[in-house]
mmCIF file of C-alpha atoms in Angstrom:
data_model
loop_
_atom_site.group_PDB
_atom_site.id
_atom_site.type_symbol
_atom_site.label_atom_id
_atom_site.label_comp_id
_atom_site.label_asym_id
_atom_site.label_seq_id
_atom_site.Cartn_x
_atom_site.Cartn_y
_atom_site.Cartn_z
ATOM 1 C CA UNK A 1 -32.892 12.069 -3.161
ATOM 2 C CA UNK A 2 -33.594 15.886 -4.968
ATOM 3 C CA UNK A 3 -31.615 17.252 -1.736
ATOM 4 C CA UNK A 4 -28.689 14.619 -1.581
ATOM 5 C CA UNK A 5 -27.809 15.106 -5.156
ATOM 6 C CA UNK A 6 -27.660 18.901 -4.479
ATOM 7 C CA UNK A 7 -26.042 18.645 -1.428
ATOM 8 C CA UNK A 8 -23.443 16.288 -3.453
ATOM 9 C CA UNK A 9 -22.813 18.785 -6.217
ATOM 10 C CA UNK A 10 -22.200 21.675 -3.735
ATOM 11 C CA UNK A 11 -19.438 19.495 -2.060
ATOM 12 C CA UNK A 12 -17.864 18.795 -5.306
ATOM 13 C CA UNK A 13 -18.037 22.061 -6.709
ATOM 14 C CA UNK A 14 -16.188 23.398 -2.832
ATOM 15 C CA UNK A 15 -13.780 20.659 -3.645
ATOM 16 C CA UNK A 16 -12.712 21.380 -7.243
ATOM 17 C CA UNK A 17 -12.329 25.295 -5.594
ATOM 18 C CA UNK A 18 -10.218 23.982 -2.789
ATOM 19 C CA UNK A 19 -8.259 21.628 -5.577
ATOM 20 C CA UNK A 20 -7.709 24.567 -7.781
ATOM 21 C CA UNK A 21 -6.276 26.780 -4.873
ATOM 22 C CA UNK A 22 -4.086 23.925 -3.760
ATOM 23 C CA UNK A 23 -2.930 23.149 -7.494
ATOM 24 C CA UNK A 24 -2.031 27.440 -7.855
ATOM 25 C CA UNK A 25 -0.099 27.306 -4.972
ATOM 26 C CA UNK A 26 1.972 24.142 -6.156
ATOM 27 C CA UNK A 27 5.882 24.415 -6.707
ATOM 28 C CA UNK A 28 7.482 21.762 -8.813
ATOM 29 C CA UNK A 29 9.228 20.197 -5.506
ATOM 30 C CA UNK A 30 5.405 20.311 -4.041
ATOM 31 C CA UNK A 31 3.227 19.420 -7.153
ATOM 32 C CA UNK A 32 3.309 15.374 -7.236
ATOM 33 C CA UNK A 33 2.602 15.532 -3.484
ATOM 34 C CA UNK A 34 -0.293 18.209 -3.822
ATOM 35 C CA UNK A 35 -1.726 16.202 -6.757
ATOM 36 C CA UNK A 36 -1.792 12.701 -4.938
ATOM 37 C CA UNK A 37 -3.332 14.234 -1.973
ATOM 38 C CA UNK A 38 -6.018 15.994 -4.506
ATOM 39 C CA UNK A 39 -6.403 12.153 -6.221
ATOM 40 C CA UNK A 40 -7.407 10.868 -2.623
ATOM 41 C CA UNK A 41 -9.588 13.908 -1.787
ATOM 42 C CA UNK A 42 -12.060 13.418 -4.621
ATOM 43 C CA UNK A 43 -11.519 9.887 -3.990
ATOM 44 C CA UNK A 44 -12.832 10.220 -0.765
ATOM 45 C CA UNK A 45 -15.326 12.085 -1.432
ATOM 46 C CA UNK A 46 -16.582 9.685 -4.015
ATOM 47 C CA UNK A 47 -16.677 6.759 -1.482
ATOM 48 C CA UNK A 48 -18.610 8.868 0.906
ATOM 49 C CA UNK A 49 -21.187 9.563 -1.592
ATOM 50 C CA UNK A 50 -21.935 6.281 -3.041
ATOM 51 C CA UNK A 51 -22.485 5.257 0.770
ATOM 52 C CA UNK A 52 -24.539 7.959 1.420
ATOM 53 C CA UNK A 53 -26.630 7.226 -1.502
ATOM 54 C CA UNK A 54 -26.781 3.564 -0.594
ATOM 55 C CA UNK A 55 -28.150 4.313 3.054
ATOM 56 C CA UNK A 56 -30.962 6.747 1.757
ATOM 57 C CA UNK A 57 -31.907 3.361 -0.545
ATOM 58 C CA UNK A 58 -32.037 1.538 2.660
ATOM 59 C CA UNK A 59 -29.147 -0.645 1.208
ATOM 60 C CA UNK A 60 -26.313 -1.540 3.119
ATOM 61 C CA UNK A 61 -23.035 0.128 3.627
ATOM 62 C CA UNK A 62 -19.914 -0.846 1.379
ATOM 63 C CA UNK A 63 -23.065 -1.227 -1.577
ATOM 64 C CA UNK A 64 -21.939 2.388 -2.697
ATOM 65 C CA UNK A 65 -22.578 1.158 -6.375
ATOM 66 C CA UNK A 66 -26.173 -0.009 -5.975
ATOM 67 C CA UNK A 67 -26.654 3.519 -4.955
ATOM 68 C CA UNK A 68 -24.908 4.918 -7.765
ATOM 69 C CA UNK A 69 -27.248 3.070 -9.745
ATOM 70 C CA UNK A 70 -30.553 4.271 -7.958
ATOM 71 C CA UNK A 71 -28.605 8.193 -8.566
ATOM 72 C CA UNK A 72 -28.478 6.930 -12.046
ATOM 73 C CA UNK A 73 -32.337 6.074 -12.357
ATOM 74 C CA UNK A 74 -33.529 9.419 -10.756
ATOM 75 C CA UNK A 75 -31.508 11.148 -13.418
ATOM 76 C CA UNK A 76 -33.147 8.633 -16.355
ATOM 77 C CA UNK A 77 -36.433 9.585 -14.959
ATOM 78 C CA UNK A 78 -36.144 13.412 -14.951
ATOM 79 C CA UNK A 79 -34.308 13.528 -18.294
ATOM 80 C CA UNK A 80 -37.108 10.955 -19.434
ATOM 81 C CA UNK A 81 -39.944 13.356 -18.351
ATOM 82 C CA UNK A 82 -38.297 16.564 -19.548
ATOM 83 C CA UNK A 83 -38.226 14.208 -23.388
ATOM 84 C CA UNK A 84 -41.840 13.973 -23.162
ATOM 85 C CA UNK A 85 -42.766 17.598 -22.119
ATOM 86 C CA UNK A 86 -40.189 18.800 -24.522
ATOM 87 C CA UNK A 87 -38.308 20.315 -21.632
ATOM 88 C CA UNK A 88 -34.584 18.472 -22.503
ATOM 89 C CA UNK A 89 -32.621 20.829 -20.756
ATOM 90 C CA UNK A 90 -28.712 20.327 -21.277
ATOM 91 C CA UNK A 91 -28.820 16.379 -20.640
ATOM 92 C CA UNK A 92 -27.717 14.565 -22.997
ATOM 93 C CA UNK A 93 -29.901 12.413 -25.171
ATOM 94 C CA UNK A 94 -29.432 9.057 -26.805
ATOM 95 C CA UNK A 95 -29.506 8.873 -30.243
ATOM 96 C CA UNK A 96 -32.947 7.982 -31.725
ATOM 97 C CA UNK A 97 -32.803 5.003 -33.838
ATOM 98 C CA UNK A 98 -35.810 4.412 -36.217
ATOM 99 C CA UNK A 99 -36.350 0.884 -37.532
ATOM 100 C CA UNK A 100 -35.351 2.330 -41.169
ATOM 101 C CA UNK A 101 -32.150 2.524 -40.137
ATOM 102 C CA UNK A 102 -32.066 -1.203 -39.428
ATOM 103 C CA UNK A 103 -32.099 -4.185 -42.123
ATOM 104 C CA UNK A 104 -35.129 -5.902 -42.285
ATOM 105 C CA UNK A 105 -33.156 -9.150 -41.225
ATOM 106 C CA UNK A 106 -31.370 -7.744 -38.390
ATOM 107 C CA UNK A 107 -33.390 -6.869 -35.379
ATOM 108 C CA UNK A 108 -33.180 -3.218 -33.786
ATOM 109 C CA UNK A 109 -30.473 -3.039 -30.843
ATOM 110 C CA UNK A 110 -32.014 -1.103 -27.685
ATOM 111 C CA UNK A 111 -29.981 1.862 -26.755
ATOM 112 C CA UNK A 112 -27.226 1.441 -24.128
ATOM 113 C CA UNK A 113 -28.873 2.870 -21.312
ATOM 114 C CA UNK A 114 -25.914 2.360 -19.075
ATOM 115 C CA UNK A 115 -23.641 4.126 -21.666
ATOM 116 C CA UNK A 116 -26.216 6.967 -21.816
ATOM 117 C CA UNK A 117 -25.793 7.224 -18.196
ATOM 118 C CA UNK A 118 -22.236 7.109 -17.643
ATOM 119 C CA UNK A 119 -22.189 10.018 -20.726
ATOM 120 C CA UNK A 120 -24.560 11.964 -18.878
ATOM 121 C CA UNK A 121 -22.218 12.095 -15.690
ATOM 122 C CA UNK A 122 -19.148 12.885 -16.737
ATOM 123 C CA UNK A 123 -20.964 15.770 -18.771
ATOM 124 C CA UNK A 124 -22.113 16.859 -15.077
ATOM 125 C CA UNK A 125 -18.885 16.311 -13.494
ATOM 126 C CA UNK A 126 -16.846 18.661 -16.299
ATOM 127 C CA UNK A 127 -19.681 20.880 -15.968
ATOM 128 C CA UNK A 128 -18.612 21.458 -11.966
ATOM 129 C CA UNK A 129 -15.531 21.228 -12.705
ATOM 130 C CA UNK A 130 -15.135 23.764 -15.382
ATOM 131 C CA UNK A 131 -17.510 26.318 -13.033
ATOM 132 C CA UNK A 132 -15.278 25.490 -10.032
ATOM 133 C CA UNK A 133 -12.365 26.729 -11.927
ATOM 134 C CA UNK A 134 -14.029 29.509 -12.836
ATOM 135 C CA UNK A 135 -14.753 30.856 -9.468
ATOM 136 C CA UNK A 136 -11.017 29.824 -8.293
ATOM 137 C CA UNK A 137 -9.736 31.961 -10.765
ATOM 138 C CA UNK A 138 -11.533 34.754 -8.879
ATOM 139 C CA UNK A 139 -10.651 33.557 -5.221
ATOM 140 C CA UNK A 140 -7.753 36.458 -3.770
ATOM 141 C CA UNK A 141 -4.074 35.123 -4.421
ATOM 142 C CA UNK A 142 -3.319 34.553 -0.729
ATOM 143 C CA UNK A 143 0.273 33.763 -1.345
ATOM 144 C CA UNK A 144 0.790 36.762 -3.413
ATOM 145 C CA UNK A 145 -1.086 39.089 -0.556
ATOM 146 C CA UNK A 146 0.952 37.257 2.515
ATOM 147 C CA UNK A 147 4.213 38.228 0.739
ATOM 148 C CA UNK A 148 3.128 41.817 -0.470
ATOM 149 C CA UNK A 149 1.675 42.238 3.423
ATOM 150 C CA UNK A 150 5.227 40.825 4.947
ATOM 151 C CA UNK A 151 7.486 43.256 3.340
ATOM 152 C CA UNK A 152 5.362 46.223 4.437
ATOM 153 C CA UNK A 153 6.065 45.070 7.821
ATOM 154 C CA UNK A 154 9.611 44.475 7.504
ATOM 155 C CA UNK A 155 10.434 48.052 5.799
ATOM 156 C CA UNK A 156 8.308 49.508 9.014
ATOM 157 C CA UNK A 157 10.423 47.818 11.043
ATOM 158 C CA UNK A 158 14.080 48.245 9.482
ATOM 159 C CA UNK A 159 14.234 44.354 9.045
ATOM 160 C CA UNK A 160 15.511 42.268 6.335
ATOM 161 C CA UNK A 161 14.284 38.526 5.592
ATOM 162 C CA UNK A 162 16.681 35.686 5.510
ATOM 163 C CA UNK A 163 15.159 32.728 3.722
ATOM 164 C CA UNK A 164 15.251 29.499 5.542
ATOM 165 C CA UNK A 165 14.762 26.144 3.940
ATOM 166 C CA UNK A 166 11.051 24.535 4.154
ATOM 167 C CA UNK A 167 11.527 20.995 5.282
ATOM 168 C CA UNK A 168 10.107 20.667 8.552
ATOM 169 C CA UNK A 169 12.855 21.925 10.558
ATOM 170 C CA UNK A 170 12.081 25.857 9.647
ATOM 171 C CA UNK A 171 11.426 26.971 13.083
ATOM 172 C CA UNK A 172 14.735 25.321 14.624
ATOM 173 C CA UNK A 173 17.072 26.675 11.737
ATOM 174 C CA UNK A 174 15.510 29.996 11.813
ATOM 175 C CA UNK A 175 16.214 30.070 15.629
ATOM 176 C CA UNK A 176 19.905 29.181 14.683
ATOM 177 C CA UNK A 177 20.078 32.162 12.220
ATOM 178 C CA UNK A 178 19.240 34.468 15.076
ATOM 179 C CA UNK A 179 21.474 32.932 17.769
ATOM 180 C CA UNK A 180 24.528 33.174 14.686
ATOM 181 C CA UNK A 181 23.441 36.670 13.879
ATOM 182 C CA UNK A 182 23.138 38.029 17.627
ATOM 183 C CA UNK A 183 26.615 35.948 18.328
ATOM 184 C CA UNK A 184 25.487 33.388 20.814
ATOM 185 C CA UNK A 185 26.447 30.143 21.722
ATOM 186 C CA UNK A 186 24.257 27.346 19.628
ATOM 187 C CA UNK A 187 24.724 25.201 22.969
ATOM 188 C CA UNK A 188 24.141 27.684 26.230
ATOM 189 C CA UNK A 189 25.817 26.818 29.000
ATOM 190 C CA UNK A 190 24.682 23.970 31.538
ATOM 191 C CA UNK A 191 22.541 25.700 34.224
ATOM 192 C CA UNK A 192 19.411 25.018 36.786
ATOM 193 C CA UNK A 193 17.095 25.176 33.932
ATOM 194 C CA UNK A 194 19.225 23.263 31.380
ATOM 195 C CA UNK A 195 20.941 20.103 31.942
ATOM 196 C CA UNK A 196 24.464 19.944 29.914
ATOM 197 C CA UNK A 197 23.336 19.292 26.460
ATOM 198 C CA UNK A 198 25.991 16.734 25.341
ATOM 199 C CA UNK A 199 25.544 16.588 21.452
ATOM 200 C CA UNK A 200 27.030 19.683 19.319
ATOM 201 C CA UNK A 201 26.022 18.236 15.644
ATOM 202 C CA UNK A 202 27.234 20.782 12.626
ATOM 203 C CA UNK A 203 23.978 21.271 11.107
ATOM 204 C CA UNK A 204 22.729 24.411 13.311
ATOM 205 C CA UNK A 205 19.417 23.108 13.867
ATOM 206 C CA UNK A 206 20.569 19.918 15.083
ATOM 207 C CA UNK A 207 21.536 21.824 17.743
ATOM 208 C CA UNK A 208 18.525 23.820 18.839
ATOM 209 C CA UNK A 209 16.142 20.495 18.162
ATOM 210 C CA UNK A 210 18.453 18.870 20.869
ATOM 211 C CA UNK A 211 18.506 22.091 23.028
ATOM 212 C CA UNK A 212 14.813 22.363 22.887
ATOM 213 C CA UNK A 213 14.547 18.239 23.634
ATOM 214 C CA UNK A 214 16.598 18.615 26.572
ATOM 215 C CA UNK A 215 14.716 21.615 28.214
ATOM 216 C CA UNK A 216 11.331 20.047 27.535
ATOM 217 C CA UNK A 217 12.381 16.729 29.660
ATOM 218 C CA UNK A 218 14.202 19.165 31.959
ATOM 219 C CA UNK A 219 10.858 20.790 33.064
ATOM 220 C CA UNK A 220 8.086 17.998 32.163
ATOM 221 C CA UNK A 221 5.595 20.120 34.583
ATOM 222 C CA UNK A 222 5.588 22.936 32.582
ATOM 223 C CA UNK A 223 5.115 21.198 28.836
ATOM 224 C CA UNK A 224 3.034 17.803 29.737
ATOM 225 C CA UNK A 225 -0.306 19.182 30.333
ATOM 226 C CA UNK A 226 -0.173 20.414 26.773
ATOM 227 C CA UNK A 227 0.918 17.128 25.132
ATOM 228 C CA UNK A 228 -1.070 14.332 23.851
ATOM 229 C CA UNK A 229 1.550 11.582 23.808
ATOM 230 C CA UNK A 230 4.428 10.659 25.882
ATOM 231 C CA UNK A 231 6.824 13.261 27.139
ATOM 232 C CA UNK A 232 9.560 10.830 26.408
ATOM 233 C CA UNK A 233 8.185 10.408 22.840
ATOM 234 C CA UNK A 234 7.116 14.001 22.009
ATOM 235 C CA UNK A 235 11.153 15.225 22.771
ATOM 236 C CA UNK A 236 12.711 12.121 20.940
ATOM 237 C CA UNK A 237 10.366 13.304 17.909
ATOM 238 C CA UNK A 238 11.517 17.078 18.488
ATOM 239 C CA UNK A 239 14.946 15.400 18.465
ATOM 240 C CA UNK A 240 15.538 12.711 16.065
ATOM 241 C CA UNK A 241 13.290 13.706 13.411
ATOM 242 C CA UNK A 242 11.533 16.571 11.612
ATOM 243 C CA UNK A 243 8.780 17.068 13.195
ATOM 244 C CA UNK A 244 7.672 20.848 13.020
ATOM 245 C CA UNK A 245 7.668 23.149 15.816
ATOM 246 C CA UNK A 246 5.267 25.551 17.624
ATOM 247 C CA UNK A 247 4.909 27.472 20.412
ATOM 248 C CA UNK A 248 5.884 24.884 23.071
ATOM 249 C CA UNK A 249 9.413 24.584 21.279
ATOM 250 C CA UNK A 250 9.497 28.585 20.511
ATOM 251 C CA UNK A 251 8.812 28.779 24.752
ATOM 252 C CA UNK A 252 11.309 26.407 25.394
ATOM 253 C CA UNK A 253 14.115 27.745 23.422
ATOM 254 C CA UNK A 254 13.611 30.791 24.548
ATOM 255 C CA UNK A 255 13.688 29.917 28.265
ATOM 256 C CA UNK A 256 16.881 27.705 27.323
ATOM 257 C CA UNK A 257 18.710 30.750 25.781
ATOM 258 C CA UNK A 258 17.345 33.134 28.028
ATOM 259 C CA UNK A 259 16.546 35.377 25.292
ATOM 260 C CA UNK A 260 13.088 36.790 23.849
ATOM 261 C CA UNK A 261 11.446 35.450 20.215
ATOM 262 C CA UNK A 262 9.088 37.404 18.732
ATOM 263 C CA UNK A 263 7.147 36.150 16.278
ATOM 264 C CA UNK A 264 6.133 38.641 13.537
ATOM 265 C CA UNK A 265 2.890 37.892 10.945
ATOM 266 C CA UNK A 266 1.737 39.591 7.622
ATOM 267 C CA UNK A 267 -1.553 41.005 9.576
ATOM 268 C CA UNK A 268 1.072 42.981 11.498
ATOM 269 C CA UNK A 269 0.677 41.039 14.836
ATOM 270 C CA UNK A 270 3.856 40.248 16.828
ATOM 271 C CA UNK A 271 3.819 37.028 18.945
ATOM 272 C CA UNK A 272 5.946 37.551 22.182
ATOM 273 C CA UNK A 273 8.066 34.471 23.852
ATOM 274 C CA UNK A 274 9.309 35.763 27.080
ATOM 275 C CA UNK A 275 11.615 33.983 28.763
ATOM 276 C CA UNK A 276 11.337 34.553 32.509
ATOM 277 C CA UNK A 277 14.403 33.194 33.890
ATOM 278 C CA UNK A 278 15.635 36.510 34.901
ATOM 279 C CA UNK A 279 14.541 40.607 34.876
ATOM 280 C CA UNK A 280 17.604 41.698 32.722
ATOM 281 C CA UNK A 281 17.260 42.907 29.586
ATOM 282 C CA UNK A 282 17.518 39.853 26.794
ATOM 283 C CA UNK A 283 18.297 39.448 22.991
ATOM 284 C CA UNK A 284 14.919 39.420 20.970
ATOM 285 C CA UNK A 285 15.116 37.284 18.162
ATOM 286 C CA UNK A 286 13.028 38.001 15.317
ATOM 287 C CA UNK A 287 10.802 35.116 13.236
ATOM 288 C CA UNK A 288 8.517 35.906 10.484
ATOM 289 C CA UNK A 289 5.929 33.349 10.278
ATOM 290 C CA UNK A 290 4.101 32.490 7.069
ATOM 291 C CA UNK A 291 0.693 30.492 6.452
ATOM 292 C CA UNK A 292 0.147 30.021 2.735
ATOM 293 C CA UNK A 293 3.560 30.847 1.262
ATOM 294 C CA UNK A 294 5.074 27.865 1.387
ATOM 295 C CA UNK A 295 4.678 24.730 -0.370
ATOM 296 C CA UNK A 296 4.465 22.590 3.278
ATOM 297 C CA UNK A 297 1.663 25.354 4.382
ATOM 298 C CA UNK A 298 3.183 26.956 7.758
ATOM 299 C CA UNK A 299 6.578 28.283 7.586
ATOM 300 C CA UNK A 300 9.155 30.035 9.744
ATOM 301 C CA UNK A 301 12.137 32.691 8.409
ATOM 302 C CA UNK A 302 14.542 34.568 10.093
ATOM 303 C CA UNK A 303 14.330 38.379 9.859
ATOM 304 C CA UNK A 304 17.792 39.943 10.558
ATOM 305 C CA UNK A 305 18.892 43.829 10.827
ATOM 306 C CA UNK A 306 18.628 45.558 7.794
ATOM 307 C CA UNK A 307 20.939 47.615 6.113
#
């Protein structure tokens, strides 16, 4: 039991860290959203203790509480014996009541042990949290550090950042950016690698969703070995919807435009999509990626020419 409960308060003081980090990198569109998801973490986490407690009692699972209870005894026990040797420790203790305090014709109440205990563990579970917020206040502000990193490379490289909107479709409307700033067509023309894309919606990254969609079921050889679901469902998704994009849409587009995208991080690194429909010399578009900058986590933004 000794090790469980230790291995339970390491796990909640890790969680209250993580918490704090996720709450410090919170913008008002993101808070509500970060907060629920916090709510069901420690909730979670709660529901796998109690059963974890309730199989070391040998009790069945879904009888988190009875466990809870036998948690509950183990700390009565230790905070009973550390009473008697004088040893009390920061527990709390229950009042002492002396039978002077009581009228002779009303008889002495026994103290609430299951008030004493439910005092007890919320003193423990401040306690965490108070020291987890401690330490987060010392973790690095990776945010801050990202950004600070990400202009250093784009002054070294005589590049300027265009902010794109995070809402899923980052990586599409970035790629739009590029294609507007290096003057090319949003829809290429029909070829052997591209089918004639027959849609041409106004919103830019409409356009290089259904570009992308249509070069993906164009060439199913070259993108279904990667996929876990339906081809036919993964490009409707890619599509119709706003599901993100990686590297399997940053390959296609780039074979579909016939240009190159390179992909530029705050380490420095540059990720190179080659298209390889011909040897000539191609466009580059440039993408700065981001991984803790943005409220939805990973992030795409268009880096254009400066000056």
């Amino acid at each position: 039991m000794d090790e469980l409960q230790k291995k339970h308060r390491q796990e909640q003081k890790a969680l209250q860290a993580r918490i704090m980090q996720k709450k410090k990198s919170a913008t008002k569109k993101t808070r509500k959203g970060i907060n629920d998801e916090c709510a069901e973490l420690e909730r979670q986490m709660r529901e796998r203790h109690n059963v974890e407690i309730a199989k070391l009692n040998g009790e069945p699972e879904g009888h988190g509480l009875s466990g809870e209870d036998s948690l509950d005894t183990a700390r009565e026990e230790l905070h009973q014996e550390a009473v008697n040797s004088g040893r009390v420790g920061h527990d709390i203790q229950e009042p002492a009541i002396s039978p002077s305090q009581h009228s002779e014709d009303e008889p002495a109440k026994k103290p609430n042990r299951q008030k004493a205990r439910l005092a007890r563990r919320a003193a423990e579970q401040q306690s965490m949290i108070t020291q987890a917020a401690k330490e987060a206040e010392d973790l690095p502000d990776l945010r801050k550090h990202e950004s600070e990193a990400m202009r250093t490379q784009y002054t070294s490289r005589s590049l300027k950042e265009h902010e794109i909107r995070s809402d899923g479709h980052c990586l599409y409307a970035a790629v739009a950016d590029q294609l507007s700033t290096l003057r090319l067509p949003l829809i290429p023309e029909p070829s052997e690698n591209l089918p004639t894309v027959t849609d041409s919606p106004i919103v830019p990254y409409k356009s290089t969703r259904a570009v992308a969609a249509a070069y993906i079921r164009h060439h199913p050889n070259d993108f279904e070995p990667f996929l876990e679901e339906p081809l036919e469902d993964y490009v409707l998704k890619i599509k119709y919807t706003g599901e993100w994009g990686g590297h399997l849409e940053l390959l296609a587009l780039a074979r579909a435009y016939n240009v190159n995208i390179h992909v530029l991080q705050s380490s420095g690194q540059v990720e190179k999509i080659v298209s390889v429909t011909s040897e000539a010399a191609k466009p580059v578009l440039w993408l700065a990626y981001y991984h803790h900058s943005f409220g939805l986590g990973e992030h795409y933004n268009s880096l254009r020419p400066a000056g």
